[in-house]
Coordinates of C-alpha atoms in Angstrom, one line a residue:
X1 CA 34.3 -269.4 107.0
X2 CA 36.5 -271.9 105.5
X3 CA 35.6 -273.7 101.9
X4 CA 34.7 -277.0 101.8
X5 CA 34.1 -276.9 105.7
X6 CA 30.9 -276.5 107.9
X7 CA 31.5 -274.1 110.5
X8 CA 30.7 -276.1 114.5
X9 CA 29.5 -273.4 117.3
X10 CA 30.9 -275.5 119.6
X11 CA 33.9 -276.0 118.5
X12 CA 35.3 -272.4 118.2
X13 CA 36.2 -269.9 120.4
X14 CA 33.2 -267.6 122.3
X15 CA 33.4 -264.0 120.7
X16 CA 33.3 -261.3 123.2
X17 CA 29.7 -259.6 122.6
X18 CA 28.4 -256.5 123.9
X19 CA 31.8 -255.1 124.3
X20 CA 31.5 -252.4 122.0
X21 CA 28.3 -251.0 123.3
X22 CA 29.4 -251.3 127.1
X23 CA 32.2 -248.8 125.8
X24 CA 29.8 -246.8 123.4
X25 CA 27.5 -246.3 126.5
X26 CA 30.6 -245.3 128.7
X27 CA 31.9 -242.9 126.5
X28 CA 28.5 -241.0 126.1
X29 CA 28.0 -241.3 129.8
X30 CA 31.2 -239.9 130.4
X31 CA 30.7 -236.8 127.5
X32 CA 27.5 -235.8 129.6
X33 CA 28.5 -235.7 133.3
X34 CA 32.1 -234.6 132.0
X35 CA 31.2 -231.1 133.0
X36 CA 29.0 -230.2 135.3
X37 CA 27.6 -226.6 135.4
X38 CA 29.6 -223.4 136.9
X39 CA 28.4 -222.6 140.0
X40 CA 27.3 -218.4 139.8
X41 CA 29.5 -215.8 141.8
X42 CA 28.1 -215.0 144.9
X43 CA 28.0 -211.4 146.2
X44 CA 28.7 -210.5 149.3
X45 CA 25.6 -208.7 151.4
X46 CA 26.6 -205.3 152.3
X47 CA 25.2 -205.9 156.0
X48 CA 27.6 -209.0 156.6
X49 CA 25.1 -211.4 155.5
X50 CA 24.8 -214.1 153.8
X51 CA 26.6 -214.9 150.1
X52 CA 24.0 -213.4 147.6
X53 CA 23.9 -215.4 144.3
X54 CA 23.8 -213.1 141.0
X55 CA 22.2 -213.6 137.9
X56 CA 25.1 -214.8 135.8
X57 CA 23.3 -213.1 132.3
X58 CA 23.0 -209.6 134.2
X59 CA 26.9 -209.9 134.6
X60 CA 29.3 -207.5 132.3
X61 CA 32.0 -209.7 130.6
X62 CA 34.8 -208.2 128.2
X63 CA 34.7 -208.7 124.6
X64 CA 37.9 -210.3 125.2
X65 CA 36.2 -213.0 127.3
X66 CA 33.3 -213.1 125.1
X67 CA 35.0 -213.7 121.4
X68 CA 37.5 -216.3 123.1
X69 CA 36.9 -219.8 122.8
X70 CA 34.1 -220.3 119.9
X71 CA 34.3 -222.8 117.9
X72 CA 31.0 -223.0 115.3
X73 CA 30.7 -220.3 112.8
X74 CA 27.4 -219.3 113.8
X75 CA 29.1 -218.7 117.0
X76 CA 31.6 -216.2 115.3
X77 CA 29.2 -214.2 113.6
X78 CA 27.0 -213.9 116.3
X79 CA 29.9 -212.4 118.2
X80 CA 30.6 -209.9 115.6
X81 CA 26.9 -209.0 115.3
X82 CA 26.6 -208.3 119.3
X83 CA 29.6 -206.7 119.2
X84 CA 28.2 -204.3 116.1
X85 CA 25.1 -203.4 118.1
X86 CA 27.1 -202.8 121.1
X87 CA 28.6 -199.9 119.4
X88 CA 25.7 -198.1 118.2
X89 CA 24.1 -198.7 121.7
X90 CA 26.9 -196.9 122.7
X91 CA 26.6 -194.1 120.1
X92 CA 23.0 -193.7 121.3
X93 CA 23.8 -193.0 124.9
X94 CA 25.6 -190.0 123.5
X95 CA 22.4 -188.4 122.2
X96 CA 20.4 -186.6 124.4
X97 CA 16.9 -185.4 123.9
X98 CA 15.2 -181.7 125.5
X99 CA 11.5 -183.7 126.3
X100 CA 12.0 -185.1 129.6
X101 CA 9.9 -188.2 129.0
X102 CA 11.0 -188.6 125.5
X103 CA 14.5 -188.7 127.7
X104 CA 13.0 -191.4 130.2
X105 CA 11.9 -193.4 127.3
X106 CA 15.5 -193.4 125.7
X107 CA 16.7 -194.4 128.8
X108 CA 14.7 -197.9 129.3
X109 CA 14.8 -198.8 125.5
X110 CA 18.5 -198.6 126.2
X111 CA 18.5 -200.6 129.5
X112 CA 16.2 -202.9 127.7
X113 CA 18.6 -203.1 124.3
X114 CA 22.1 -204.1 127.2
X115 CA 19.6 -206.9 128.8
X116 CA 18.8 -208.2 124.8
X117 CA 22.9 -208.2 124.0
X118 CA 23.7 -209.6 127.3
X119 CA 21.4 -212.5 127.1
X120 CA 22.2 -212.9 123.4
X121 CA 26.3 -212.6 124.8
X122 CA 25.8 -215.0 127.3
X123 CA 24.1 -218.0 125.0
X124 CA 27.1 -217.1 122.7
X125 CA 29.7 -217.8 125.6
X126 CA 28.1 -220.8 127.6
X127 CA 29.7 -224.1 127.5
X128 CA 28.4 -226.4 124.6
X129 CA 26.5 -229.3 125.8
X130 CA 24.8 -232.1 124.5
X131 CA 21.5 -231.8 122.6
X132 CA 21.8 -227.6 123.1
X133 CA 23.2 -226.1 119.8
X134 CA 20.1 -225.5 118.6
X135 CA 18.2 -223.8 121.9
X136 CA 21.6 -221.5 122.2
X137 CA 21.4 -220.5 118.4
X138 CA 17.8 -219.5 119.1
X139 CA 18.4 -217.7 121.7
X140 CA 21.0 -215.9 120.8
X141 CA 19.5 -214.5 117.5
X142 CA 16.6 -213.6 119.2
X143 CA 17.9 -211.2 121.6
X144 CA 20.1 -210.0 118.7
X145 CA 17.3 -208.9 116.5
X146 CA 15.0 -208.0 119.3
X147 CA 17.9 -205.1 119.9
X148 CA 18.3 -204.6 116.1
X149 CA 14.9 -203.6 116.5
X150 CA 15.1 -201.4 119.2
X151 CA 17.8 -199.8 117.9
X152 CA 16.0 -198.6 115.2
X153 CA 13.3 -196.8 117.0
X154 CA 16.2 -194.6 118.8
X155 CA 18.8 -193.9 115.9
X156 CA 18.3 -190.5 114.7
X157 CA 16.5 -189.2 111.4
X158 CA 19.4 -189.2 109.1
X159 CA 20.4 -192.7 110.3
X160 CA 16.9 -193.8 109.4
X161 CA 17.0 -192.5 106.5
X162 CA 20.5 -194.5 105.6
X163 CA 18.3 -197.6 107.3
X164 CA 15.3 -197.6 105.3
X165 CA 16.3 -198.9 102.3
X166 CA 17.9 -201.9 104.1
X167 CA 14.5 -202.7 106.3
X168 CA 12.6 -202.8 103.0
X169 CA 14.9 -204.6 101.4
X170 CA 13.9 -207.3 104.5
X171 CA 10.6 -206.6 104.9
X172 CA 10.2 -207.2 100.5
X173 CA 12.4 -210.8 101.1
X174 CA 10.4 -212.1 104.1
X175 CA 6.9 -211.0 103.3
X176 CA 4.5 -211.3 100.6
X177 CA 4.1 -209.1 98.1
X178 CA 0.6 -207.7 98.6
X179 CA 1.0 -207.9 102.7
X180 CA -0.6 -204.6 104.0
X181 CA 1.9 -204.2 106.3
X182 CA 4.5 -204.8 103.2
X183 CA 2.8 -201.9 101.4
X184 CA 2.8 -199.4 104.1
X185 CA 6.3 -199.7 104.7
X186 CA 7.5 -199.5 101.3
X187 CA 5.5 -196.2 101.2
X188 CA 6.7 -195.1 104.8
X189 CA 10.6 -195.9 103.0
X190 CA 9.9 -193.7 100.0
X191 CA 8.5 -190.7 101.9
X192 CA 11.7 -191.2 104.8
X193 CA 14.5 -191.0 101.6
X194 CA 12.3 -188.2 99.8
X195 CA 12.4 -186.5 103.1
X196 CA 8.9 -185.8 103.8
X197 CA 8.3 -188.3 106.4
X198 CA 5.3 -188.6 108.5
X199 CA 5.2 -188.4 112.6
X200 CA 4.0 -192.6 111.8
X201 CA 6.6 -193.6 109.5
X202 CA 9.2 -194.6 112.4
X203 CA 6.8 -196.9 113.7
X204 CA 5.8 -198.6 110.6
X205 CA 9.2 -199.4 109.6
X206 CA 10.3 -200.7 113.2
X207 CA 6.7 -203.0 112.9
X208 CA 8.2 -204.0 109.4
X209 CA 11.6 -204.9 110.6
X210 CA 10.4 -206.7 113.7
X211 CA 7.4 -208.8 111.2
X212 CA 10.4 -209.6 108.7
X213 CA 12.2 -210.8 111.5
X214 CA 9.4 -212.8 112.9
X215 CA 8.7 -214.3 109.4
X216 CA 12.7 -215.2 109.3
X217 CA 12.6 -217.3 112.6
X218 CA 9.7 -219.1 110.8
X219 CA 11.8 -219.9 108.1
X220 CA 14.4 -221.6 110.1
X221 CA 12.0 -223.0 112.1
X222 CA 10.9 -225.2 109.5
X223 CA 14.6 -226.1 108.3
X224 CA 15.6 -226.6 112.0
X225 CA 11.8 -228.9 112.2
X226 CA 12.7 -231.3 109.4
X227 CA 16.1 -231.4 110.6
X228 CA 14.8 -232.8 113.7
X229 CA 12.8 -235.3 112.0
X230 CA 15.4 -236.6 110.0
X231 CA 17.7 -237.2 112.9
X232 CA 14.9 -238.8 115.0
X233 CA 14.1 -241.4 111.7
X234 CA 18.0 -241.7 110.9
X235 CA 17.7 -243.3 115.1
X236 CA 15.1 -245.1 114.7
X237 CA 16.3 -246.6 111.3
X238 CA 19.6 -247.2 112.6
X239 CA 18.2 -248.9 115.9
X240 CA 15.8 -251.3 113.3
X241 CA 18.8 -252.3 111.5
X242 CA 20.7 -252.6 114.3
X243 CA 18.7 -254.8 116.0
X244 CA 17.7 -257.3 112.9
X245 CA 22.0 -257.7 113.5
X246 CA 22.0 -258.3 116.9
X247 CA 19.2 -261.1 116.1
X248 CA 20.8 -262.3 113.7
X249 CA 23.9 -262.5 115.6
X250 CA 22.0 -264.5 118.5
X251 CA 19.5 -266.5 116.4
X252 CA 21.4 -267.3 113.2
X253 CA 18.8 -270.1 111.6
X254 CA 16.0 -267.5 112.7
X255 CA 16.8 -264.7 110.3
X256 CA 18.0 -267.6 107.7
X257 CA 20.1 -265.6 104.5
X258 CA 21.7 -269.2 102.8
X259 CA 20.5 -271.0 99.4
X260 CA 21.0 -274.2 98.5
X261 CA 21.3 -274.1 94.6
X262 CA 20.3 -277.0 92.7
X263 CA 23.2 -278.9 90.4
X264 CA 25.6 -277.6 93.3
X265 CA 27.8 -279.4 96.5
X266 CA 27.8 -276.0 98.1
X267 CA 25.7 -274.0 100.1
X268 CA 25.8 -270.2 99.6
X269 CA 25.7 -268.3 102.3
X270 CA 26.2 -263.9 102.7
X271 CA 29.0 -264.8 105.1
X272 CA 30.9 -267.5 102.5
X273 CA 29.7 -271.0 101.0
X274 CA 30.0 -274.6 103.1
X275 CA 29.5 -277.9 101.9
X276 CA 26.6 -279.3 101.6
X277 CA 25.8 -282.6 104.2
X278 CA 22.9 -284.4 103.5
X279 CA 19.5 -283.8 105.3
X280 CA 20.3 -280.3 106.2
X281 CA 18.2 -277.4 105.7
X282 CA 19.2 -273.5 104.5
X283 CA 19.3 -272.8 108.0
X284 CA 22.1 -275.4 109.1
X285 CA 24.3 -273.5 107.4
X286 CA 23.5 -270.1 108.7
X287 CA 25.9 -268.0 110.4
X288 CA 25.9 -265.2 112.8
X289 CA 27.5 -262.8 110.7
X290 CA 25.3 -263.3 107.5
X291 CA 23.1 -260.5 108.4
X292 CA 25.7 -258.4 109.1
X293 CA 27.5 -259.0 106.1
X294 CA 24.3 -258.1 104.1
X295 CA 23.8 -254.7 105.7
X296 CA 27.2 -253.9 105.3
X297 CA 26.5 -255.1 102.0
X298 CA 23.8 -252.4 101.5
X299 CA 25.3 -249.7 103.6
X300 CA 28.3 -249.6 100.9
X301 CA 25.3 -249.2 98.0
X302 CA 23.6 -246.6 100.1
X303 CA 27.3 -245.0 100.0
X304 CA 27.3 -244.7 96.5
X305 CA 24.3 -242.7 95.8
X306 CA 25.1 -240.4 98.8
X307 CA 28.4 -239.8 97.0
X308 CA 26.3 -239.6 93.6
X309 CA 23.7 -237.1 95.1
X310 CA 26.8 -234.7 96.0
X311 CA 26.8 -233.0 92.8
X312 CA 23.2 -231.3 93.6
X313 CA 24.3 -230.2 96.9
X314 CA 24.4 -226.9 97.4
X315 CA 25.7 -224.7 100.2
X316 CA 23.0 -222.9 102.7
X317 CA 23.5 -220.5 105.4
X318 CA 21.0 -222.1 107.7
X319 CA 22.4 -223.4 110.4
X320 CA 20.7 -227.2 111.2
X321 CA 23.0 -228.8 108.6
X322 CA 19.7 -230.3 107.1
X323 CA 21.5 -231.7 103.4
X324 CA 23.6 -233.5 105.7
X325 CA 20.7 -234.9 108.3
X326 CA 19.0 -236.3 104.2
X327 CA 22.3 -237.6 103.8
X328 CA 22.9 -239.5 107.1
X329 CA 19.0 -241.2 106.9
X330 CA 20.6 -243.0 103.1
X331 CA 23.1 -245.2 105.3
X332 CA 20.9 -246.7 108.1
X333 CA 18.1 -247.2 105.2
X334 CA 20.6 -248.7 102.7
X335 CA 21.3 -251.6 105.2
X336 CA 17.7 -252.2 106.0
X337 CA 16.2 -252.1 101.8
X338 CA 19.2 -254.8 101.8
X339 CA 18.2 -257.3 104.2
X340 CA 14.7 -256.6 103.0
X341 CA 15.9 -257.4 99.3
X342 CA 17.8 -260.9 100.0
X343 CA 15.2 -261.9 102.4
X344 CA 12.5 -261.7 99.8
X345 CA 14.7 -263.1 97.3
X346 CA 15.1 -266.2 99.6
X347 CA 11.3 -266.4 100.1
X348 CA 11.2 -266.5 96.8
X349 CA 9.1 -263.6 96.7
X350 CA 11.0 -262.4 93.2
X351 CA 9.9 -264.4 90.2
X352 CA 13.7 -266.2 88.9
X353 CA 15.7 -265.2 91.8
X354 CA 14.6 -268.2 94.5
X355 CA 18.2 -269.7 94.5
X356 CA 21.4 -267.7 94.5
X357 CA 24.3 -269.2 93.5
X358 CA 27.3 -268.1 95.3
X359 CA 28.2 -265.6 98.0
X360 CA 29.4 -262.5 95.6
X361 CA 26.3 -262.6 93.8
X362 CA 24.2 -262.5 97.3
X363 CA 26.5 -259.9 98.6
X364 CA 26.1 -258.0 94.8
X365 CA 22.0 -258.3 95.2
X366 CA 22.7 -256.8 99.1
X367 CA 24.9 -254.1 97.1
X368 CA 21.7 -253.6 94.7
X369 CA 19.1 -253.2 97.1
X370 CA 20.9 -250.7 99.5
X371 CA 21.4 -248.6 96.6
X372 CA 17.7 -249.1 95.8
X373 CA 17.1 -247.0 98.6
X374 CA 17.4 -243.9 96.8
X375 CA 13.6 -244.5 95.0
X376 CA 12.6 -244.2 98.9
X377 CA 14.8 -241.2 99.9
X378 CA 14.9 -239.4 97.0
X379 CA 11.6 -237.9 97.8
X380 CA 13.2 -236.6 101.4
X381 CA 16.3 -235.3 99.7
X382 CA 13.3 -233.0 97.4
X383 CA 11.2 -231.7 100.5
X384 CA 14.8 -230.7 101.9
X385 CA 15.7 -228.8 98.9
X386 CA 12.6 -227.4 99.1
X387 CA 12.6 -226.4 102.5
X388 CA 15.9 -224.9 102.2
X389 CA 15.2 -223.2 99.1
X390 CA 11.9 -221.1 100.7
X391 CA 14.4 -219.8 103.4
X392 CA 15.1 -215.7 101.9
X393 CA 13.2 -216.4 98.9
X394 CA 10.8 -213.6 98.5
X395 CA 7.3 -215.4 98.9
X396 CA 4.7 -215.0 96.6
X397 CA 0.3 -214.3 97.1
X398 CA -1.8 -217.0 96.5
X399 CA -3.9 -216.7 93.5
X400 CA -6.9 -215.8 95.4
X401 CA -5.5 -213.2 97.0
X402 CA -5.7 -209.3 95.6
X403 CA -5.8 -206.1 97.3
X404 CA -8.0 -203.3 95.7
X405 CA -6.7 -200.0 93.4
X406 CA -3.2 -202.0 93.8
X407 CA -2.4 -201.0 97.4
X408 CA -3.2 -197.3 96.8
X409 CA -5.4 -197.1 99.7
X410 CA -3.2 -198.9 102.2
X411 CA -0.6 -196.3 101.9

């Protein structure tokens, strides 16, 4: 916009609209049907039959093929993990027990600890696809601890005992302090490193490992929860503000962001100021940018306080990236608590501010408001913190709760 000159639709040249989500929708469309899956081997029958498909999990791959290619960190250290575990499997299948069935049993907890590291192998190595980070992570870990705890009920008695200090040091960060099940394994631990230890004690520490574990995937289930929610209201945020652009784009005078200050031959509107002509109204001089500029406005406030909330980020070892997911919700609701701000302002909604009297000082209010939204967010950034914060923190009883002569009697 031009000073001193009203701007005529009519007159200019058509803008090319909807180009740049036509291309947006192209690219995505393209991203997901990219790749399509890999087909499994098929196995020839050994009568001269028909191809035979195989399960492509059950299927041995080299660690070669397995640690090539990864490209998240989780990734890497899940690699390394499997790869850890696939070594003491192996040591395992060197022992050999006398008792026939105790012999049988060795057997299948071993067949069942290669299915948990295959599985656990294959989420590592399949392709990354949209919207399945977080089901491959899951799975992954799962079938990794699951063997972890398998493992544990076949290493021998001196590698329990060099084990036992490590499952109560998980079993004291994941459950509560007067848990029963806490309190009989920190017993069973004593008795294994004082070597007097029970026919039982085994058992309760591979119940303790597996309960920590369980109570660890609860953990992260709540990060990777509000992690989720944060991304579904960053959308829906996003799509609000986008759309108030898009009508304001269309249907300039609709979503009306201009003031006509009194003592003044100009009109000031977000987008620039016009001369005034007489008998027009706010909305005559409306453009279809003016909304836009006023979320841009508020997107570079919300900016601000992102950068200004950096100092009390901290790093995390969970993997759903949820500081980032309460960072990205700041932007889409910076631009929104703008065009709320200068619309209420031109309704005259805020005692003293009915008329603004230029363009920088309704782009500065925009500026304002977007950073405003931090009195919103500010309590999502907190239950983040939070959330993160009770992930390996030893939890604590609630008041209520005791168990008699201290635990004696659980042990």
């Amino acid at each position: 916009m031009t000073n001193g000159e009203a701007f005529d639709g009519a007159d200019g040249t058509k803008r090319p609209r909807g180009g740049v989500a036509a291309v947006v929708l192209l690219w995505i469309a393209s991203h997901v049907l990219r790749r399509t899956p890999t087909p499994a081997p098929e196995k020839p029958s050994p009568a001269g039959g028909p191809a035979r498909r195989v399960n492509v999990a059950q299927l041995p791959r080299s660690p070669a093929e397995m640690v090539r290619g990864h490209r998240t960190a989780w990734r890497e250290r899940a690699v390394a993990h499997i790869l850890f575990l696939e070594q003491q499997a192996a040591r395992e299948r060197c022992r050999t027990v006398e008792d026939p069935a105790e012999q049988c049993q060795r057997e299948k907890t071993l067949e069942g600890i290669a299915r948990h590291l295959e599985e656990a192998r294959h989420a590592v190595s399949v392709r990354r696809r949209l919207f399945t980070g977080a089901a491959a992570l899951e799975r992954t870990w799962a079938n990794v601890r699951a063997a972890d705890v398998m493992l544990l009920s076949l290493c021998s008695d001196q590698d329990l005992v060099g084990r036992s200090a490590d499952v109560l040091s998980h079993v004291e960060q994941h459950l509560r302090p007067n848990d029963p099940l806490r309190v009989k394994v920190a017993a069973a631990a004593g008795r294994v490193e004082a070597a007097e230890r029970l026919p039982g004690d085994r058992e309760l520490l591979v119940s303790g490992l597996s309960a920590s574990y369980e109570a660890l995937d609860g953990e992260f289930s709540r990060v990777r929860s509000l992690s989720i929610i944060l991304r579904i209201a960053t959308f829906f945020v996003l799509l609000g503000a986008g759309g108030l652009a898009v009508w304001g784009w269309y249907c300039p005078d609709s979503l009306n962001m201009c003031f006509l200050p009194e003592g003044r031959d100009f009109a000031a509107c977000p987008s620039g100021e016009v001369r005034k002509k007489p008998g027009n109204q706010p909305s005559d001089y409306a453009e279809d940018v003016d909304v836009l500029v006023v979320e841009a406005a508020g997107l570079a406030g919300a900016a601000l306080t992102v950068i200004a909330s950096l100092r009390r980020i901290q790093g995390t070892s969970s993997p759903y990236m949820l500081p980032l997911a309460a960072a990205l919700l700041k932007f889409p609701t910076g631009a929104l608590t703008a065009f709320i701000g200068v619309l209420l302002i031109r309704g005259a909604f805020v005692p003293g501010l009915s008329d603004l009297d230029s363009s920088p000082q309704i782009v500065a209010w925009a500026v304002i408001f977007g950073a405003a939204q931090h009195l919103v967010t500010r309590f999502v950034d907190a239950r983040a913190r939070e959330t993160l914060s009770d992930v390996g923190r030893p939890p604590t009883d609630p008041p209520d709760r005791r168990v008699p002569d201290g635990g004696q009697s659980l042990g």
